[in-house]
Every structure is written in structure tokens, then in C-alpha cells.
Amino acid sequence: MSGGARPAAFWATGLVVAGELCMDAGAAIAVLVFPAVGPLGMVMLRLVFSALVLLALTRPRLRARTRDDWLSVLGYGVVLATMNGLFYLALQRLPLGVTVTIEVLGPLVLSLVISRRASAWLWAAVAFAGVLCLGGGGWDRIDPLGVLFALGAAASWAFYILAAARVGRRFAKLDGLAIAMGIGALLSLPFGIVAAGSALLRPEVLGLGAAVALLSSTIPYAFELIALRRLPASAFAVLMSMSPATAALAGLVLLGQQLVPLELVGIALVIAAGIGAVRSGVSEAAASPVEPPVVTGPLTLPGAMVADPAGPLAALNPPLTGPIETLPPPDEPEEPFAQPLP
């Protein structure tokens, strides 16, 4: 790495870590608001405010869309709402670090299933051992229903990645994500209104909901967009594999959620499995004679979560191994915050 590239990579790494911490801080604030609006009310607030920001900034083109376009983005929005709903329902019953660790299994398992390497079974075994260790302090400490919600969120994340890839091929810029976020917000409205009730009329509740949307969506997306222009995709994916650790730290500092040593070992094993799967995917791509395609379309990111550009998506489209370069679609004016995600 050249001397000029090292500082850029250093700051890009800092942005990724800061984005993860912001996302976890948003989740911690959501937990504090649960007594007022409940998890489904919090989902509604987050999706509504995130949708308003994205729709205002991207102003997506709605005309001349095909039936398949709308079916794709509709499925994307349904999975988005489901993923966030299950995540917050799990977060109500489980520590933040445990919830994120279980949820990370979704894209990890997807990448392992799609991988053609025998080492995938090793990383699957490591991840499974990590999940077993999460009950190290006694499974009576782990709410079974919360675990089911977290596993549902993990499965939804895997489906989300597949839906994001499909929508990314059909919609330019962030149009697909913005429209899907709007659909998810509409789907969450009846559940959120019933769960939150009159609390939605309190200004402080609305303010906290907006803060969660800002911390969990807008800021991380912006930081990751900048970082991906300065970091190799494989390095970015390794950093994202550390999300269970930052979630455990945020849960301890902001919510006072302490984990026993064996649970920390479980989180470390899942992180190791994620990093191992990323590096195996990069090695597989390097050994493949097929040239990676030029990426000019958007790779959208989850509302609460981040797609792994060198993990599951890389198995669908060959992984990127160098710095990301984005190209705006031709004959369209540039819009704020409308660059395609790498």
C-alpha cells in the first residue's frame, strides 16, 4: 500500500467502525424506548423516518416501471419490514450482543451454503460452536422466544441480501432502497400504531424515533459509502464481521448488559467464522479464472444491517478485490446522496 493510500485506508476503517457504533447506539436507544412504544412501534418509527429521509434525498423515479420491477421492490420492502420487526422483538428479550451475534448467522450461513469450498463446513462448525457458547451462562438466561425471533431475523437477513441483489439490478442509484423503505414503513404502520397508541403523540418519543433512524440508517450508510471508496471490499467485509463485538460493547456501556466469559467466547467464535468465510470467498475468487464483471449498479444495504460485499453477495456475483469505483447512470442528473452504493 502506498504512503498516500495508508492514511486514506486508516480513516476509512475508522468510518466503518464509527458506523457500526452508531448503528449499535441506535439499537440501544430503541431498547430504551421500548417501554413507551414497544418493539413494533419502534420499528414503525425507524422505518417511517428512514423512508422520509431516503425518499427526500433520492426522489426515485416511479414511472415506466415494469411489473417485475414492482414485484421485486415489493418483496424487498416486505423482507425489510420483517427483518427489522423480528430484530427488535428479539432485542426486547435478549442482550444486544447476543441478538446481533445470532442475526449475523443469516448471511454467514448463506455464504457457506453457496460456497464451493470444503472449508465452508469448518466455518459452519465454528459458528455453530459459537451459538452453543451463547448459552454458556445457562440456557435459562437466554429467552427461547427471543432466540426464535433472532433466528427469524437471521433468515430474513439472508433473504434480504438476495432481494437486495435482485433490486440492485433493476433500480439505479438508491431508488430501490428508498421505495422498499417506503413500502416497509407502510406495512409497519398498523402494527406500530396499535403497539404505541397515544405515545406517538409525544414529541420526545418522535424525537427518539428520528434519532434511531438517523443513527441506525442514515449515518452508517453515509460512512460506509465513503469507506467503500477507499477500502478493498474484502477488508470492509472483515470489519463488518466484527459487528457482534461492537454490539456487545454497546450493550455493556449503554444498557449495562453484562455477558459471562463463555458468551464472549461464543461471540468471538462467530466473528472468527465470519472472517474465515470472507477470506475463503476472496481466495476462491482469486483462484477462479473468471474475470469479475465491472460493477456499475447499486448494491443496497439493509435498514438495520449491512450486506457483506465479499460474503453472500460475492457468491452470487464474483467478489470485488480492489477499491470500489462507482459510475453514475448516463444521461441522468446527479442528485444528493444518490450515488450508487459499491
Tab-separated table of C-alpha atoms in Angstrom:
chain	number	residue	atom	x	y	z
A	1	MET	CA	0.000	0.000	0.000
A	2	SER	CA	1.426	3.403	-0.958
A	3	GLY	CA	2.133	6.108	1.580
A	4	GLY	CA	-0.830	8.161	0.418
A	5	ALA	CA	-3.160	5.183	0.496
A	6	ARG	CA	-2.360	4.262	4.109
A	7	PRO	CA	-3.933	7.370	5.712
A	8	ALA	CA	-6.984	7.000	3.466
A	9	ALA	CA	-7.392	3.361	4.484
A	10	PHE	CA	-6.915	4.301	8.138
A	11	TRP	CA	-9.670	6.916	8.029
A	12	ALA	CA	-11.919	4.601	6.022
A	13	THR	CA	-11.501	1.930	8.685
A	14	GLY	CA	-12.399	4.491	11.326
A	15	LEU	CA	-15.548	5.400	9.400
A	16	VAL	CA	-16.649	1.764	9.216
A	17	VAL	CA	-16.117	1.282	12.953
A	18	ALA	CA	-17.886	4.575	13.698
A	19	GLY	CA	-20.800	3.480	11.511
A	20	GLU	CA	-21.095	0.202	13.411
A	21	LEU	CA	-21.000	2.035	16.744
A	22	CYS	CA	-23.701	4.440	15.541
A	23	MET	CA	-25.857	1.507	14.477
A	24	ASP	CA	-25.451	-0.166	17.865
A	25	ALA	CA	-26.125	3.120	19.680
A	26	GLY	CA	-29.352	3.412	17.688
A	27	ALA	CA	-30.332	-0.106	18.757
A	28	ALA	CA	-29.571	0.767	22.393
A	29	ILE	CA	-31.778	3.871	22.199
A	30	ALA	CA	-34.521	1.716	20.664
A	31	VAL	CA	-34.360	-0.604	23.690
A	32	LEU	CA	-34.803	2.397	26.000
A	33	VAL	CA	-37.899	3.482	24.049
A	34	PHE	CA	-39.498	0.002	24.126
A	35	PRO	CA	-41.439	0.695	27.371
A	36	ALA	CA	-43.209	3.613	25.662
A	37	VAL	CA	-43.927	2.260	22.182
A	38	GLY	CA	-42.961	-1.419	22.189
A	39	PRO	CA	-40.676	-3.059	19.626
A	40	LEU	CA	-43.210	-2.871	16.796
A	41	GLY	CA	-43.850	0.796	17.491
A	42	MET	CA	-40.099	1.365	17.356
A	43	VAL	CA	-39.871	-0.487	14.043
A	44	MET	CA	-42.553	1.770	12.614
A	45	LEU	CA	-40.828	4.952	13.807
A	46	ARG	CA	-37.487	3.894	12.419
A	47	LEU	CA	-38.799	2.793	9.028
A	48	VAL	CA	-41.019	5.860	8.625
A	49	PHE	CA	-38.251	8.360	9.411
A	50	SER	CA	-35.694	6.417	7.336
A	51	ALA	CA	-38.113	6.298	4.404
A	52	LEU	CA	-38.807	10.026	4.612
A	53	VAL	CA	-35.078	10.818	4.550
A	54	LEU	CA	-34.288	8.443	1.684
A	55	LEU	CA	-37.281	9.447	-0.440
A	56	ALA	CA	-36.495	13.141	0.049
A	57	LEU	CA	-32.828	12.723	-0.864
A	58	THR	CA	-33.142	10.316	-3.778
A	59	ARG	CA	-36.528	11.309	-5.302
A	60	PRO	CA	-36.816	7.898	-7.025
A	61	ARG	CA	-38.319	7.603	-10.495
A	62	LEU	CA	-41.645	5.737	-10.308
A	63	ARG	CA	-42.824	5.914	-13.896
A	64	ALA	CA	-42.067	3.385	-16.638
A	65	ARG	CA	-41.503	0.567	-14.153
A	66	THR	CA	-42.318	-2.973	-15.214
A	67	ARG	CA	-44.404	-5.491	-13.306
A	68	ASP	CA	-41.249	-7.412	-12.386
A	69	ASP	CA	-39.681	-4.192	-11.064
A	70	TRP	CA	-42.584	-3.615	-8.705
A	71	LEU	CA	-42.737	-7.259	-7.601
A	72	SER	CA	-39.011	-7.157	-6.840
A	73	VAL	CA	-39.166	-3.969	-4.801
A	74	LEU	CA	-42.359	-5.117	-3.047
A	75	GLY	CA	-40.647	-8.305	-1.899
A	76	TYR	CA	-37.667	-6.217	-0.847
A	77	GLY	CA	-39.880	-3.995	1.292
A	78	VAL	CA	-41.683	-6.955	2.888
A	79	VAL	CA	-38.390	-8.612	3.841
A	80	LEU	CA	-37.057	-5.283	5.131
A	81	ALA	CA	-40.041	-4.786	7.439
A	82	THR	CA	-39.954	-8.421	8.591
A	83	MET	CA	-36.232	-8.340	9.319
A	84	ASN	CA	-36.453	-5.169	11.397
A	85	GLY	CA	-39.562	-6.353	13.230
A	86	LEU	CA	-38.012	-9.684	14.239
A	87	PHE	CA	-34.741	-7.974	15.208
A	88	TYR	CA	-36.454	-5.568	17.604
A	89	LEU	CA	-38.688	-8.307	19.022
A	90	ALA	CA	-35.527	-10.295	19.762
A	91	LEU	CA	-33.817	-7.231	21.183
A	92	GLN	CA	-36.641	-6.864	23.708
A	93	ARG	CA	-35.782	-10.294	25.164
A	94	LEU	CA	-32.040	-10.769	24.548
A	95	PRO	CA	-28.874	-8.733	25.170
A	96	LEU	CA	-27.784	-6.613	22.216
A	97	GLY	CA	-24.551	-8.557	21.663
A	98	VAL	CA	-26.322	-11.928	21.679
A	99	THR	CA	-29.045	-10.696	19.315
A	100	VAL	CA	-26.597	-9.359	16.739
A	101	THR	CA	-24.435	-12.483	17.002
A	102	ILE	CA	-27.376	-14.769	16.220
A	103	GLU	CA	-28.571	-12.485	13.446
A	104	VAL	CA	-25.152	-12.482	11.769
A	105	LEU	CA	-25.647	-16.226	11.217
A	106	GLY	CA	-28.085	-15.410	8.382
A	107	PRO	CA	-25.618	-14.002	5.834
A	108	LEU	CA	-22.878	-16.272	7.187
A	109	VAL	CA	-24.909	-19.425	6.530
A	110	LEU	CA	-25.935	-18.101	3.122
A	111	SER	CA	-22.313	-17.549	2.138
A	112	LEU	CA	-21.351	-21.005	3.380
A	113	VAL	CA	-24.210	-22.716	1.538
A	114	ILE	CA	-23.324	-21.024	-1.744
A	115	SER	CA	-19.576	-21.553	-1.323
A	116	ARG	CA	-17.960	-24.374	-3.273
A	117	ARG	CA	-15.053	-24.819	-0.848
A	118	ALA	CA	-14.767	-27.667	1.649
A	119	SER	CA	-13.537	-25.186	4.273
A	120	ALA	CA	-17.089	-23.832	4.439
A	121	TRP	CA	-18.007	-26.785	6.657
A	122	LEU	CA	-15.226	-25.837	9.076
A	123	TRP	CA	-16.529	-22.290	9.426
A	124	ALA	CA	-20.082	-23.615	9.806
A	125	ALA	CA	-18.901	-25.805	12.691
A	126	VAL	CA	-17.096	-22.851	14.307
A	127	ALA	CA	-20.230	-20.686	14.036
A	128	PHE	CA	-22.390	-23.481	15.499
A	129	ALA	CA	-19.979	-23.856	18.422
A	130	GLY	CA	-20.219	-20.113	18.979
A	131	VAL	CA	-24.003	-20.249	19.180
A	132	LEU	CA	-23.790	-23.098	21.711
A	133	CYS	CA	-21.438	-20.995	23.818
A	134	LEU	CA	-24.008	-18.193	23.929
A	135	GLY	CA	-25.865	-20.354	26.428
A	136	GLY	CA	-22.689	-20.790	28.444
A	137	GLY	CA	-24.072	-18.938	31.429
A	138	GLY	CA	-27.022	-21.312	31.433
A	139	TRP	CA	-29.689	-21.575	28.752
A	140	ASP	CA	-32.195	-20.465	31.388
A	141	ARG	CA	-30.645	-16.993	30.981
A	142	ILE	CA	-31.476	-16.991	27.259
A	143	ASP	CA	-35.126	-16.368	26.421
A	144	PRO	CA	-36.187	-19.138	23.960
A	145	LEU	CA	-38.724	-16.895	22.217
A	146	GLY	CA	-36.066	-14.209	21.847
A	147	VAL	CA	-33.751	-16.770	20.231
A	148	LEU	CA	-36.520	-17.730	17.772
A	149	PHE	CA	-37.062	-14.063	16.896
A	150	ALA	CA	-33.307	-13.600	16.381
A	151	LEU	CA	-33.113	-16.712	14.178
A	152	GLY	CA	-36.057	-15.379	12.184
A	153	ALA	CA	-34.190	-12.086	11.768
A	154	ALA	CA	-31.116	-14.041	10.623
A	155	ALA	CA	-33.154	-15.891	7.991
A	156	SER	CA	-34.756	-12.604	6.922
A	157	TRP	CA	-31.311	-11.039	6.545
A	158	ALA	CA	-30.286	-13.849	4.189
A	159	PHE	CA	-33.434	-13.335	2.104
A	160	TYR	CA	-32.860	-9.581	2.290
A	161	ILE	CA	-29.433	-9.963	0.674
A	162	LEU	CA	-30.910	-11.967	-2.192
A	163	ALA	CA	-33.735	-9.410	-2.611
A	164	ALA	CA	-31.248	-6.522	-2.494
A	165	ALA	CA	-29.167	-8.095	-5.249
A	166	ARG	CA	-32.256	-8.509	-7.440
A	167	VAL	CA	-33.491	-4.952	-6.866
A	168	GLY	CA	-29.985	-3.584	-7.376
A	169	ARG	CA	-30.020	-4.975	-10.911
A	170	ARG	CA	-33.328	-3.273	-11.714
A	171	PHE	CA	-33.107	0.124	-9.999
A	172	ALA	CA	-30.418	2.777	-10.365
A	173	LYS	CA	-28.820	4.664	-7.510
A	174	LEU	CA	-30.677	4.255	-4.210
A	175	ASP	CA	-34.115	4.256	-5.843
A	176	GLY	CA	-34.855	0.630	-4.990
A	177	LEU	CA	-33.844	1.013	-1.344
A	178	ALA	CA	-35.866	4.223	-0.954
A	179	ILE	CA	-39.019	2.701	-2.462
A	180	ALA	CA	-38.615	-0.508	-0.446
A	181	MET	CA	-38.133	1.514	2.735
A	182	GLY	CA	-41.376	3.341	1.969
A	183	ILE	CA	-43.182	0.032	1.431
A	184	GLY	CA	-41.759	-1.328	4.678
A	185	ALA	CA	-42.877	1.799	6.523
A	186	LEU	CA	-46.436	1.433	5.186
A	187	LEU	CA	-46.541	-2.238	6.195
A	188	SER	CA	-45.354	-1.402	9.708
A	189	LEU	CA	-47.866	1.408	10.268
A	190	PRO	CA	-50.883	-0.622	11.533
A	191	PHE	CA	-48.734	-2.757	13.869
A	192	GLY	CA	-46.833	0.263	15.163
A	193	ILE	CA	-49.932	2.378	15.748
A	194	VAL	CA	-51.634	-0.419	17.687
A	195	ALA	CA	-48.499	-1.107	19.752
A	196	ALA	CA	-47.574	2.507	20.505
A	197	GLY	CA	-51.014	4.109	20.742
A	198	SER	CA	-51.101	7.603	22.188
A	199	ALA	CA	-47.336	7.565	22.848
A	200	LEU	CA	-46.909	8.556	19.192
A	201	LEU	CA	-48.301	11.977	20.095
A	202	ARG	CA	-45.427	12.694	22.492
A	203	PRO	CA	-42.713	14.873	20.908
A	204	GLU	CA	-39.890	13.204	22.848
A	205	VAL	CA	-40.909	9.782	21.538
A	206	LEU	CA	-40.958	11.064	17.966
A	207	GLY	CA	-37.578	12.695	18.510
A	208	LEU	CA	-36.060	9.466	19.795
A	209	GLY	CA	-37.550	7.589	16.858
A	210	ALA	CA	-35.928	10.041	14.478
A	211	ALA	CA	-32.617	9.652	16.348
A	212	VAL	CA	-32.780	5.865	15.974
A	213	ALA	CA	-33.412	6.226	12.224
A	214	LEU	CA	-30.516	8.672	11.909
A	215	LEU	CA	-28.063	6.563	13.931
A	216	SER	CA	-29.099	3.178	12.553
A	217	SER	CA	-29.566	4.084	8.898
A	218	THR	CA	-28.509	7.493	7.592
A	219	ILE	CA	-25.131	7.912	9.303
A	220	PRO	CA	-23.917	4.304	8.822
A	221	TYR	CA	-24.946	4.340	5.138
A	222	ALA	CA	-23.069	7.588	4.527
A	223	PHE	CA	-19.946	6.404	6.372
A	224	GLU	CA	-19.917	3.057	4.587
A	225	LEU	CA	-20.421	4.706	1.218
A	226	ILE	CA	-17.328	6.862	1.808
A	227	ALA	CA	-15.304	3.976	3.265
A	228	LEU	CA	-16.029	1.595	0.388
A	229	ARG	CA	-14.387	4.060	-1.999
A	230	ARG	CA	-11.141	3.786	-0.036
A	231	LEU	CA	-11.061	0.175	1.198
A	232	PRO	CA	-10.891	-3.158	-0.634
A	233	ALA	CA	-14.213	-4.967	-0.395
A	234	SER	CA	-12.583	-7.881	1.439
A	235	ALA	CA	-11.223	-5.568	4.155
A	236	PHE	CA	-14.634	-3.944	4.508
A	237	ALA	CA	-16.280	-7.359	4.909
A	238	VAL	CA	-13.814	-8.371	7.624
A	239	LEU	CA	-14.594	-5.165	9.519
A	240	MET	CA	-18.326	-5.847	9.228
A	241	SER	CA	-17.749	-9.328	10.675
A	242	MET	CA	-16.784	-7.568	13.897
A	243	SER	CA	-20.321	-6.244	14.429
A	244	PRO	CA	-21.173	-8.714	17.249
A	245	ALA	CA	-18.223	-7.361	19.247
A	246	THR	CA	-19.264	-3.722	18.847
A	247	ALA	CA	-22.850	-4.686	19.702
A	248	ALA	CA	-21.708	-6.413	22.899
A	249	LEU	CA	-19.661	-3.317	23.797
A	250	ALA	CA	-22.622	-1.005	23.155
A	251	GLY	CA	-24.891	-3.244	25.228
A	252	LEU	CA	-22.438	-3.117	28.131
A	253	VAL	CA	-21.755	0.627	28.018
A	254	LEU	CA	-25.213	1.958	27.127
A	255	LEU	CA	-27.534	-0.670	28.613
A	256	GLY	CA	-25.437	-2.297	31.338
A	257	GLN	CA	-25.853	-5.734	29.709
A	258	GLN	CA	-23.040	-7.910	31.032
A	259	LEU	CA	-22.098	-11.191	29.371
A	260	VAL	CA	-20.427	-14.159	31.059
A	261	PRO	CA	-16.999	-15.264	29.721
A	262	LEU	CA	-18.360	-18.250	27.783
A	263	GLU	CA	-20.851	-15.987	25.997
A	264	LEU	CA	-17.960	-13.732	24.994
A	265	VAL	CA	-16.178	-16.813	23.655
A	266	GLY	CA	-19.298	-17.601	21.610
A	267	ILE	CA	-19.300	-14.118	20.094
A	268	ALA	CA	-15.588	-14.468	19.287
A	269	LEU	CA	-16.202	-17.808	17.539
A	270	VAL	CA	-18.969	-16.366	15.362
A	271	ILE	CA	-16.706	-13.423	14.452
A	272	ALA	CA	-13.910	-15.857	13.576
A	273	ALA	CA	-16.298	-17.858	11.390
A	274	GLY	CA	-17.363	-14.681	9.592
A	275	ILE	CA	-13.782	-13.581	8.945
A	276	GLY	CA	-12.836	-17.086	7.823
A	277	ALA	CA	-15.764	-17.236	5.406
A	278	VAL	CA	-14.827	-13.828	3.971
A	279	ARG	CA	-11.208	-14.823	3.425
A	280	SER	CA	-12.245	-18.150	1.897
A	281	GLY	CA	-14.516	-16.290	-0.527
A	282	VAL	CA	-11.694	-13.976	-1.546
A	283	SER	CA	-9.324	-16.928	-2.040
A	284	GLU	CA	-11.959	-18.716	-4.112
A	285	ALA	CA	-12.373	-15.645	-6.315
A	286	ALA	CA	-8.611	-15.282	-6.750
A	287	ALA	CA	-8.339	-18.910	-7.867
A	288	SER	CA	-11.224	-18.598	-10.328
A	289	PRO	CA	-10.318	-17.983	-13.994
A	290	VAL	CA	-13.469	-15.951	-14.497
A	291	GLU	CA	-12.876	-12.212	-14.642
A	292	PRO	CA	-15.074	-10.238	-12.228
A	293	PRO	CA	-17.607	-8.041	-14.008
A	294	VAL	CA	-17.449	-4.242	-13.921
A	295	VAL	CA	-19.857	-3.033	-11.245
A	296	THR	CA	-21.906	-0.003	-12.269
A	297	GLY	CA	-25.193	-0.594	-10.450
A	298	PRO	CA	-26.125	-0.097	-6.814
A	299	LEU	CA	-25.522	-2.604	-4.045
A	300	THR	CA	-28.116	-1.636	-1.474
A	301	LEU	CA	-27.601	-2.085	2.234
A	302	PRO	CA	-30.062	-3.225	4.898
A	303	GLY	CA	-32.020	-0.849	7.057
A	304	ALA	CA	-30.520	-2.197	10.289
A	305	MET	CA	-27.897	-4.392	8.869
A	306	VAL	CA	-25.123	-4.264	6.325
A	307	ALA	CA	-24.727	-6.522	3.290
A	308	ASP	CA	-21.345	-8.233	3.176
A	309	PRO	CA	-19.759	-7.350	-0.195
A	310	ALA	CA	-17.269	-10.192	-0.008
A	311	GLY	CA	-19.608	-12.744	1.541
A	312	PRO	CA	-23.024	-13.920	0.366
A	313	LEU	CA	-23.352	-11.378	-2.429
A	314	ALA	CA	-19.900	-12.274	-3.639
A	315	ALA	CA	-21.084	-15.824	-4.155
A	316	LEU	CA	-23.815	-14.531	-6.433
A	317	ASN	CA	-21.531	-12.094	-8.242
A	318	PRO	CA	-17.739	-12.596	-8.064
A	319	PRO	CA	-16.217	-10.665	-5.128
A	320	LEU	CA	-14.533	-7.330	-5.644
A	321	THR	CA	-10.892	-7.379	-4.618
A	322	GLY	CA	-9.841	-3.775	-5.084
A	323	PRO	CA	-11.090	-0.314	-4.210
A	324	ILE	CA	-14.653	0.350	-5.348
A	325	GLU	CA	-15.298	2.819	-8.155
A	326	THR	CA	-18.878	3.881	-8.816
A	327	LEU	CA	-20.260	5.279	-12.040
A	328	PRO	CA	-23.473	7.321	-12.269
A	329	PRO	CA	-26.039	6.154	-14.835
A	330	PRO	CA	-25.713	8.082	-18.120
A	331	ASP	CA	-27.969	10.956	-19.089
A	332	GLU	CA	-29.286	11.438	-15.572
A	333	PRO	CA	-28.523	14.484	-13.405
A	334	GLU	CA	-26.634	13.917	-10.193
A	335	GLU	CA	-28.711	14.103	-7.037
A	336	PRO	CA	-27.623	14.476	-3.397
A	337	PHE	CA	-26.908	11.154	-1.695
A	338	ALA	CA	-27.827	9.370	-4.917
A	339	GLN	CA	-24.501	7.764	-5.822
A	340	PRO	CA	-24.813	4.001	-6.279
A	341	LEU	CA	-23.554	2.009	-3.341
A	342	PRO	CA	-20.499	-0.039	-4.265
